[in-house]
Coordinates of C-alpha atoms in Angstrom, one line a residue:
M225 CA -16.9 -133.7 -31.6
A226 CA -17.7 -136.6 -33.9
Q227 CA -19.5 -139.7 -32.5
N228 CA -17.6 -143.0 -32.8
A229 CA -20.9 -144.9 -33.5
N230 CA -21.3 -143.1 -36.8
P231 CA -18.0 -142.9 -38.7
V232 CA -19.4 -140.8 -41.5
D233 CA -20.3 -137.2 -40.6
P234 CA -23.4 -136.5 -42.8
A235 CA -23.3 -132.8 -42.0
R236 CA -19.9 -132.3 -43.7
N237 CA -19.9 -135.5 -45.8
I238 CA -16.4 -136.4 -44.6
L239 CA -14.9 -139.4 -42.8
P240 CA -13.1 -138.4 -39.6
A241 CA -9.7 -139.8 -38.8
A242 CA -9.1 -141.8 -35.6
G243 CA -9.8 -139.6 -32.6
G244 CA -12.6 -137.6 -34.3
A245 CA -10.6 -134.9 -36.1
L246 CA -9.9 -134.6 -39.8
A247 CA -6.5 -135.9 -40.8
A248 CA -4.1 -133.4 -42.2
G249 CA -4.7 -133.0 -46.0
A250 CA -8.2 -134.6 -45.8
R251 CA -10.9 -133.0 -47.9
A252 CA -14.7 -133.2 -47.9
L253 CA -15.9 -136.1 -50.0
P254 CA -18.6 -135.6 -52.6
P255 CA -22.0 -137.2 -52.0
N256 CA -21.6 -139.8 -54.7
F257 CA -18.4 -141.3 -53.3
H258 CA -19.7 -144.9 -52.9
I259 CA -19.1 -148.4 -54.1
D260 CA -21.0 -151.6 -53.2
P261 CA -19.8 -153.6 -50.3
Y262 CA -17.5 -156.5 -51.2
D263 CA -19.3 -159.7 -52.2
R264 CA -17.0 -162.6 -53.0
R265 CA -19.8 -164.2 -55.1
K266 CA -19.7 -161.3 -57.5
I267 CA -16.1 -160.1 -57.7
R268 CA -12.6 -161.0 -56.6
W269 CA -11.2 -159.1 -53.7
S270 CA -8.3 -157.7 -55.8
R271 CA -10.8 -156.4 -58.4
W272 CA -12.9 -154.7 -55.7
V273 CA -9.8 -153.0 -54.2
E274 CA -9.0 -151.8 -57.7
R275 CA -12.4 -150.2 -57.9
L276 CA -11.9 -148.5 -54.5
E277 CA -8.5 -147.2 -55.5
T278 CA -9.9 -145.9 -58.8
A279 CA -12.4 -143.9 -56.7
F280 CA -9.5 -142.7 -54.5
A281 CA -7.8 -141.4 -57.6
I282 CA -10.9 -139.7 -59.0
Y283 CA -11.6 -137.9 -55.7
D284 CA -8.0 -137.3 -54.9
V285 CA -8.0 -139.3 -51.6
N286 CA -4.3 -139.5 -50.6
N287 CA -4.3 -139.4 -46.8
A288 CA -3.3 -142.8 -45.4
D289 CA -5.7 -142.7 -42.4
L290 CA -8.6 -141.6 -44.6
R291 CA -7.9 -144.4 -47.1
R292 CA -7.8 -147.0 -44.3
N293 CA -11.0 -145.8 -42.7
L294 CA -12.8 -145.7 -46.0
L295 CA -11.6 -149.2 -46.8
L296 CA -13.0 -150.5 -43.4
H297 CA -16.3 -148.6 -43.9
L298 CA -17.0 -149.5 -47.5
M299 CA -16.0 -153.2 -47.4
G300 CA -19.3 -154.0 -45.7
P301 CA -20.2 -155.7 -42.3
E302 CA -19.5 -159.3 -43.4
T303 CA -16.0 -158.5 -44.7
Y304 CA -15.3 -156.2 -41.7
E305 CA -16.1 -159.2 -39.4
I306 CA -13.6 -161.3 -41.3
A307 CA -10.9 -158.7 -41.1
C308 CA -11.4 -158.3 -37.4
D309 CA -11.2 -162.1 -36.8
R310 CA -8.1 -162.5 -39.0
V311 CA -6.0 -160.0 -36.9
A312 CA -7.6 -160.7 -33.5
P313 CA -6.7 -159.9 -30.7
Q314 CA -5.1 -156.9 -32.4
N315 CA -7.5 -154.1 -33.4
V316 CA -7.9 -153.9 -37.1
R317 CA -7.8 -150.1 -37.0
G318 CA -4.2 -150.5 -35.8
L319 CA -3.2 -151.8 -39.2
N320 CA -2.4 -149.5 -42.2
Y321 CA -4.3 -149.7 -45.5
Q322 CA -2.0 -152.1 -47.3
Q323 CA -1.8 -154.5 -44.3
I324 CA -5.6 -154.8 -44.3
V325 CA -5.7 -155.3 -48.1
D326 CA -3.0 -158.0 -47.9
T327 CA -4.7 -159.8 -44.9
L328 CA -7.9 -160.1 -46.8
E329 CA -6.2 -161.1 -50.0
A330 CA -4.6 -164.0 -48.2
H331 CA -8.0 -165.0 -46.8
F332 CA -10.1 -164.7 -50.0
N333 CA -7.4 -165.9 -52.4
P334 CA -5.0 -168.3 -50.7
Q335 CA -2.0 -169.2 -53.0
P336 CA -3.2 -172.3 -54.9
L337 CA -1.0 -175.3 -55.7
E338 CA 0.5 -174.8 -59.1
I339 CA 0.2 -178.5 -60.1
S340 CA -3.5 -178.7 -59.1
E341 CA -4.2 -175.5 -61.0
N342 CA -2.5 -176.9 -64.1
F343 CA -4.7 -180.0 -63.8
R344 CA -7.8 -177.8 -63.4
F345 CA -6.7 -175.9 -66.5
K346 CA -6.3 -179.1 -68.6
C347 CA -9.6 -180.5 -67.5
R348 CA -11.7 -177.4 -68.2
R349 CA -14.1 -177.9 -71.2
Q350 CA -16.4 -175.5 -72.9
G351 CA -19.9 -175.7 -71.2
D352 CA -18.8 -178.2 -68.6
K353 CA -20.1 -178.3 -65.0
N354 CA -17.7 -175.5 -64.0
A355 CA -19.2 -173.1 -66.6
A356 CA -21.9 -170.6 -65.7
S357 CA -24.1 -172.1 -68.4
P358 CA -24.0 -175.2 -70.6
D359 CA -24.4 -172.7 -73.6
E360 CA -21.0 -171.1 -72.7
T361 CA -19.7 -169.2 -75.8
V362 CA -16.1 -169.5 -77.1
D363 CA -15.4 -166.0 -75.7
E364 CA -16.7 -166.9 -72.3
Y365 CA -14.7 -170.2 -72.3
L366 CA -11.5 -168.3 -73.1
V367 CA -12.1 -165.8 -70.3
A368 CA -12.5 -168.8 -67.9
L369 CA -9.2 -170.3 -69.2
R370 CA -7.4 -167.0 -68.7
R371 CA -8.7 -166.8 -65.1
I372 CA -7.3 -170.3 -64.3
A373 CA -4.1 -169.6 -66.1
V374 CA -3.2 -166.7 -63.8
T375 CA -2.2 -169.3 -61.1
C376 CA -0.6 -171.8 -63.4
N377 CA 2.7 -170.0 -63.8
F378 CA 2.9 -170.6 -67.6
G379 CA 5.2 -167.7 -68.2
N380 CA 6.2 -167.4 -71.9
Y381 CA 4.2 -170.6 -72.6
L382 CA 0.9 -168.9 -71.8
E383 CA -0.3 -168.2 -75.3
T384 CA 0.5 -171.7 -76.5
A385 CA -1.2 -173.2 -73.4
L386 CA -4.4 -171.1 -74.0
R387 CA -4.4 -172.0 -77.7
N388 CA -4.0 -175.7 -77.1
Q389 CA -6.7 -175.9 -74.4
L390 CA -9.1 -173.8 -76.4
V391 CA -8.8 -176.3 -79.3
F392 CA -9.0 -179.4 -77.0
G393 CA -11.9 -178.1 -74.9
L394 CA -14.2 -176.9 -77.6
K395 CA -17.7 -178.3 -77.5
R396 CA -18.3 -178.5 -81.2
N397 CA -16.2 -181.1 -83.2
D398 CA -16.7 -179.2 -86.5
I399 CA -15.0 -176.0 -85.1
R400 CA -12.2 -178.1 -83.6
G401 CA -11.7 -179.9 -87.0
R402 CA -11.4 -176.5 -88.8
L403 CA -8.8 -175.4 -86.3
L404 CA -6.8 -178.6 -86.7
E405 CA -6.6 -178.1 -90.4
R406 CA -4.3 -175.2 -89.9
R407 CA -0.6 -176.0 -89.9
Q408 CA 0.3 -172.7 -88.3
L409 CA -2.2 -171.7 -85.7
T410 CA -1.8 -168.8 -83.3
L411 CA -4.0 -168.1 -80.4
Q412 CA -5.6 -165.1 -82.1
D413 CA -6.2 -167.2 -85.3
A414 CA -7.9 -169.9 -83.2
I415 CA -10.1 -167.2 -81.5
D416 CA -11.1 -165.5 -84.7
I417 CA -12.0 -168.8 -86.5
A418 CA -13.8 -170.4 -83.5
V419 CA -15.8 -167.2 -82.7
G420 CA -16.6 -166.7 -86.4
M421 CA -17.8 -170.3 -86.9
E422 CA -19.8 -170.2 -83.7
L423 CA -21.6 -167.0 -84.7
S424 CA -22.1 -168.4 -88.2
L425 CA -23.6 -171.7 -87.0
K426 CA -25.8 -169.9 -84.5
G427 CA -27.1 -167.5 -87.2
G428 CA -27.7 -170.5 -89.6
A429 CA -29.7 -172.2 -86.9
E430 CA -31.8 -169.1 -86.4
I431 CA -32.4 -168.8 -90.1
E432 CA -33.3 -172.5 -90.4
G433 CA -35.7 -172.1 -87.5
A434 CA -37.3 -169.0 -89.1
I435 CA -37.8 -170.9 -92.4
A436 CA -39.3 -173.9 -90.5
K437 CA -41.7 -171.5 -88.7
Q438 CA -42.7 -170.1 -92.1
D439 CA -43.3 -173.6 -93.4
V440 CA -45.5 -174.3 -90.4
N441 CA -47.5 -171.2 -91.1
V442 CA -48.0 -172.1 -94.8
L443 CA -49.2 -175.6 -93.8
H444 CA -51.1 -174.3 -90.8
K445 CA -54.2 -176.3 -91.9
P446 CA -52.8 -179.2 -93.9
P447 CA -55.2 -181.5 -95.8
V448 CA -57.1 -183.7 -93.5
W449 CA -55.9 -186.9 -95.3
L450 CA -52.3 -186.4 -94.4
N451 CA -50.8 -188.1 -91.3
K452 CA -49.8 -185.5 -88.7
A453 CA -47.2 -185.9 -86.1
R454 CA -46.6 -183.9 -82.9
V455 CA -43.0 -184.2 -81.9
H456 CA -41.5 -183.3 -78.5
N457 CA -37.9 -182.7 -77.6
I458 CA -36.4 -183.9 -80.9
E459 CA -33.5 -181.5 -80.2
V460 CA -32.2 -183.9 -77.6
L461 CA -31.4 -186.5 -80.3
E462 CA -30.4 -184.0 -83.0
N463 CA -27.9 -182.3 -80.7
L464 CA -26.3 -185.7 -79.9
L465 CA -26.1 -186.8 -83.5
E466 CA -24.2 -183.6 -84.4
N467 CA -22.3 -182.6 -81.3
R468 CA -21.5 -185.5 -79.1
P469 CA -17.8 -186.1 -78.5
K470 CA -16.1 -188.2 -81.1
G471 CA -16.0 -191.9 -80.1
T472 CA -19.0 -191.5 -77.6
P473 CA -21.6 -194.2 -78.3
L474 CA -25.2 -193.4 -78.6
L475 CA -28.0 -195.9 -77.7
T476 CA -31.7 -195.1 -78.3
V477 CA -34.5 -197.3 -76.9
S478 CA -38.1 -197.2 -77.8
N479 CA -41.4 -199.1 -77.5
H480 CA -42.4 -201.4 -80.4
H481 CA -46.1 -201.2 -81.5
S482 CA -45.9 -201.7 -85.3
C483 CA -43.6 -202.9 -88.1
F484 CA -43.6 -199.3 -89.2
D485 CA -41.9 -198.0 -85.9
D486 CA -38.3 -197.9 -87.2
P487 CA -38.9 -196.2 -90.6
G488 CA -41.7 -194.2 -89.1
M489 CA -39.5 -192.6 -86.3
W490 CA -36.7 -191.6 -88.7
G491 CA -38.8 -191.0 -91.8
L492 CA -42.2 -189.6 -90.8
L493 CA -40.6 -186.7 -88.8
R494 CA -40.5 -183.4 -90.5
L495 CA -37.1 -182.9 -92.1
R496 CA -36.7 -179.6 -90.2
L497 CA -36.8 -181.6 -87.0
L498 CA -34.6 -184.5 -87.8
K499 CA -32.3 -183.1 -90.5
L500 CA -32.1 -184.8 -93.9
R501 CA -28.3 -185.1 -93.7
N502 CA -28.7 -187.2 -90.5
V503 CA -31.6 -189.4 -91.8
C504 CA -29.8 -190.2 -95.1
N505 CA -26.1 -190.2 -94.1
H506 CA -25.1 -193.9 -93.9
N507 CA -22.3 -193.0 -91.4
V508 CA -24.8 -191.2 -89.0
I509 CA -28.0 -193.2 -89.1
R510 CA -28.6 -195.9 -86.5
W511 CA -27.8 -199.6 -86.5
S512 CA -30.9 -201.6 -85.5
M513 CA -31.8 -205.3 -84.9
A514 CA -34.5 -206.8 -87.1
A515 CA -36.1 -210.3 -86.9
H516 CA -34.2 -212.7 -89.1
D517 CA -37.3 -214.8 -89.9
I518 CA -39.2 -211.7 -91.2
C519 CA -36.7 -209.3 -92.7
F520 CA -34.0 -211.7 -93.9
T521 CA -36.2 -214.4 -95.6
N522 CA -34.7 -214.1 -99.1
K523 CA -31.8 -212.4 -100.9
Y524 CA -33.6 -209.3 -101.9
H525 CA -35.1 -208.7 -98.5
S526 CA -31.7 -209.3 -96.9
L527 CA -30.0 -206.8 -99.2
F528 CA -32.7 -204.2 -98.6
F529 CA -32.4 -204.4 -94.8
M530 CA -28.6 -204.9 -94.8
Y531 CA -28.2 -201.6 -96.6
G532 CA -30.6 -200.0 -94.1
K533 CA -28.0 -201.0 -91.3
C534 CA -30.3 -203.7 -89.8
I535 CA -28.8 -206.6 -87.9
P536 CA -30.5 -210.0 -88.1
V537 CA -31.5 -211.1 -84.6
V538 CA -32.8 -214.6 -83.7
R539 CA -35.7 -214.1 -81.3
G540 CA -35.5 -216.6 -78.4
A541 CA -31.8 -217.3 -78.9
G542 CA -30.9 -215.4 -75.7
V543 CA -28.5 -212.5 -75.0
Y544 CA -25.4 -214.4 -76.2
Q545 CA -25.8 -214.3 -80.0
P546 CA -24.0 -212.5 -82.9
A547 CA -26.6 -209.7 -83.2
I548 CA -26.0 -208.6 -79.6
D549 CA -22.2 -209.0 -80.1
L550 CA -22.3 -206.8 -83.2
C551 CA -24.3 -204.1 -81.4
I552 CA -21.7 -204.0 -78.7
E553 CA -18.9 -203.7 -81.3
K554 CA -20.7 -200.8 -83.1
L555 CA -21.1 -199.0 -79.8
K556 CA -17.3 -199.5 -79.1
L557 CA -16.7 -197.6 -82.3
G558 CA -18.8 -194.7 -81.1
H559 CA -21.7 -195.5 -83.5
W560 CA -25.5 -195.1 -82.9
V561 CA -27.5 -198.2 -82.1
H562 CA -31.3 -198.4 -81.7
V563 CA -32.9 -201.2 -79.7
F564 CA -36.6 -202.2 -79.1
P565 CA -36.1 -203.7 -75.6
E566 CA -39.6 -205.4 -75.7
G567 CA -38.1 -207.8 -78.2
K568 CA -41.1 -208.0 -80.5
V569 CA -44.0 -206.0 -81.8
N570 CA -46.2 -205.4 -78.7
M571 CA -49.5 -205.7 -80.5
T572 CA -51.6 -205.7 -77.3
K573 CA -49.6 -202.9 -75.7
E574 CA -49.3 -204.7 -72.4
D575 CA -46.4 -204.0 -70.0
L576 CA -43.9 -206.6 -71.2
R577 CA -40.7 -207.3 -69.3
F578 CA -37.8 -205.8 -71.2
K579 CA -35.4 -208.3 -72.7
W580 CA -32.0 -208.5 -71.0
G581 CA -30.1 -208.0 -74.3
V582 CA -30.2 -204.2 -73.7
G583 CA -28.7 -204.8 -70.3
R584 CA -25.8 -206.8 -71.7
I585 CA -25.2 -204.2 -74.5
I586 CA -24.8 -201.4 -71.9
Y587 CA -22.9 -203.5 -69.4
E588 CA -20.3 -204.8 -71.9
T589 CA -19.7 -201.5 -73.8
P590 CA -16.4 -200.1 -72.4
V591 CA -17.6 -196.5 -72.6
L592 CA -21.1 -196.0 -71.1
P593 CA -23.3 -195.0 -74.1
I594 CA -25.5 -191.9 -74.0
I595 CA -29.0 -193.5 -73.6
V596 CA -32.0 -191.7 -75.1
P597 CA -35.4 -193.1 -74.4
I598 CA -38.2 -192.6 -77.0
W599 CA -41.9 -193.3 -76.7
H600 CA -44.3 -193.0 -79.6
I601 CA -48.1 -193.4 -80.0
G602 CA -50.1 -194.0 -83.1
M603 CA -47.7 -196.0 -85.3
E604 CA -50.0 -199.1 -85.4
T605 CA -52.8 -196.8 -86.8
V606 CA -50.6 -195.9 -89.8
L607 CA -49.6 -199.5 -90.5
P608 CA -51.9 -201.9 -88.6
N609 CA -50.7 -205.2 -87.3
E610 CA -53.5 -207.1 -89.1
P611 CA -54.2 -207.4 -92.8
P612 CA -54.7 -205.7 -95.1
Y613 CA -51.1 -204.4 -94.7
Y614 CA -51.0 -201.0 -96.3
L615 CA -50.2 -197.4 -95.0
R616 CA -53.2 -195.5 -93.7
L617 CA -53.7 -191.7 -93.9
G618 CA -55.3 -189.1 -91.7
K619 CA -53.8 -190.4 -88.5
K620 CA -52.3 -188.5 -85.6
L621 CA -49.0 -189.5 -84.0
T622 CA -47.1 -188.4 -81.0
Y623 CA -43.3 -188.7 -80.6
N624 CA -41.6 -187.9 -77.3
F625 CA -37.8 -187.9 -76.9
G626 CA -36.8 -188.2 -73.3
K627 CA -33.7 -186.8 -71.5
P628 CA -30.7 -189.1 -71.6
I629 CA -30.9 -191.8 -68.9
D630 CA -28.1 -191.4 -66.3
L631 CA -26.7 -194.8 -65.4
N632 CA -23.3 -193.6 -64.0
S633 CA -24.1 -194.3 -60.4
V634 CA -25.7 -197.7 -61.3
M635 CA -22.6 -198.7 -63.3
E636 CA -20.2 -197.6 -60.6
R637 CA -22.1 -199.6 -58.0
L638 CA -22.1 -202.7 -60.2
R639 CA -18.4 -202.5 -61.0
A640 CA -17.6 -202.1 -57.3
S641 CA -19.8 -205.0 -56.1
P642 CA -19.4 -208.7 -56.7
V643 CA -22.5 -209.2 -58.7
S644 CA -22.9 -211.8 -61.5
E645 CA -23.2 -210.7 -65.1
E646 CA -26.8 -212.0 -65.2
E647 CA -27.7 -209.9 -62.1
A648 CA -26.0 -206.8 -63.6
R649 CA -27.9 -207.2 -66.8
K650 CA -31.2 -207.4 -64.9
I651 CA -30.5 -204.4 -62.8
I652 CA -29.6 -202.3 -65.9
T653 CA -32.6 -203.5 -67.9
D654 CA -35.0 -202.8 -65.0
K655 CA -33.6 -199.3 -64.7
I656 CA -34.2 -198.7 -68.4
Q657 CA -37.8 -200.0 -68.1
E658 CA -38.4 -197.8 -65.1
E659 CA -37.4 -194.7 -67.0
M660 CA -39.4 -195.8 -70.1
M661 CA -42.5 -196.2 -68.1
V662 CA -42.2 -192.7 -66.8
L663 CA -41.8 -191.5 -70.4
K664 CA -44.8 -193.6 -71.5
E665 CA -47.1 -191.8 -69.0
E666 CA -45.9 -188.4 -70.0
T667 CA -46.4 -189.2 -73.7
E668 CA -49.9 -190.6 -73.1
R669 CA -50.8 -187.2 -71.5
L670 CA -49.3 -185.3 -74.4
H671 CA -51.1 -187.5 -77.0
F672 CA -54.4 -187.1 -75.1
D673 CA -54.0 -183.3 -75.2
Y674 CA -53.1 -183.4 -78.9
I675 CA -56.2 -185.4 -79.8
K676 CA -58.4 -183.2 -77.5
S677 CA -57.1 -180.0 -79.1
S678 CA -57.6 -181.2 -82.7

């Protein structure tokens, strides 16, 4: 007689029916009849049941009692506990196979609200916080949309809904633009174009990286008279220049140690790191404030700096002046603005209090800009701050591009509290300076290691 404590009889490799005897029509099960216990973190309940029923079909398990007992045995202890609790005080073995399946389906996948599921579908974006990875591919994004669409009751509108959300939610603007060029666009057309472009762009980036690596190998030991720059995390800025959502403003902030800082940051970097099309494209390159009494002293200087997208700022005129107003207007249009928050060339490299103009720019821009901090070391050795003023060679520089500064919680708190504009500007500026000081310490360590290893 079988022991109830061990539902599987290893001697005969069969599962006894209730009461200890084999049910009529039951047959011995092969040794490899096994599937992993149900784990809701890995698979949906309905899909796990499909796997179990596929095994039933393969091994010709048709007896109702045997199917129920195998279900209870193979689901695993955690799921078995849930099944027992759901039907208590009734004994779960008193239910048939389908009743147990339906009970657990109702527990693991309760019927969602159609309206909320439609909202979730409309809000889903490629690589967003709900994705398994920020590098979610187009195929993975489409699978996620199909999963949500199951509970949206789209009916005959399903393919159109999937096509529209695929286009709207794509991470790359260039792929979206290509899709919007098509007057007649089916879901399959959208998939083929988006996947093809994604693979092409990825392959192009890999080729470009390989060529860049070859260039580095060729110039492994450049002439000692060249200036050499070690650059960290430039991809943070490069990605934002090319892939940030249309209309999203970008604000970069950096220390100011030399008159060469601005052209040095965007011009000294290897073209493989900050791509030529971004450095030279007038619609992409930054707007930046420049001292009116230095850069705009005559017609020719003014034309030169004007065409370089420099805005004349009057130092000492405060935060309410046309230069600050224009920076805010450019950010409203989704442009890139660069600011030196120290407000002047910091020749002594002391810890100056940041000017509140950067706080006003951020506070009064309707859409919070993406704020990228930059710290560099060595610019003043390339173009010293004392005469004679000419470019030096054989210098070592370090650039460090930090992660975007998250001011969302700060801005929410300021909007919700009755603080004055002056106090808000100070809080924002202090936060920027705090993040910049952290980046400064990190860059100093990187520069020290660079000099030490040379």
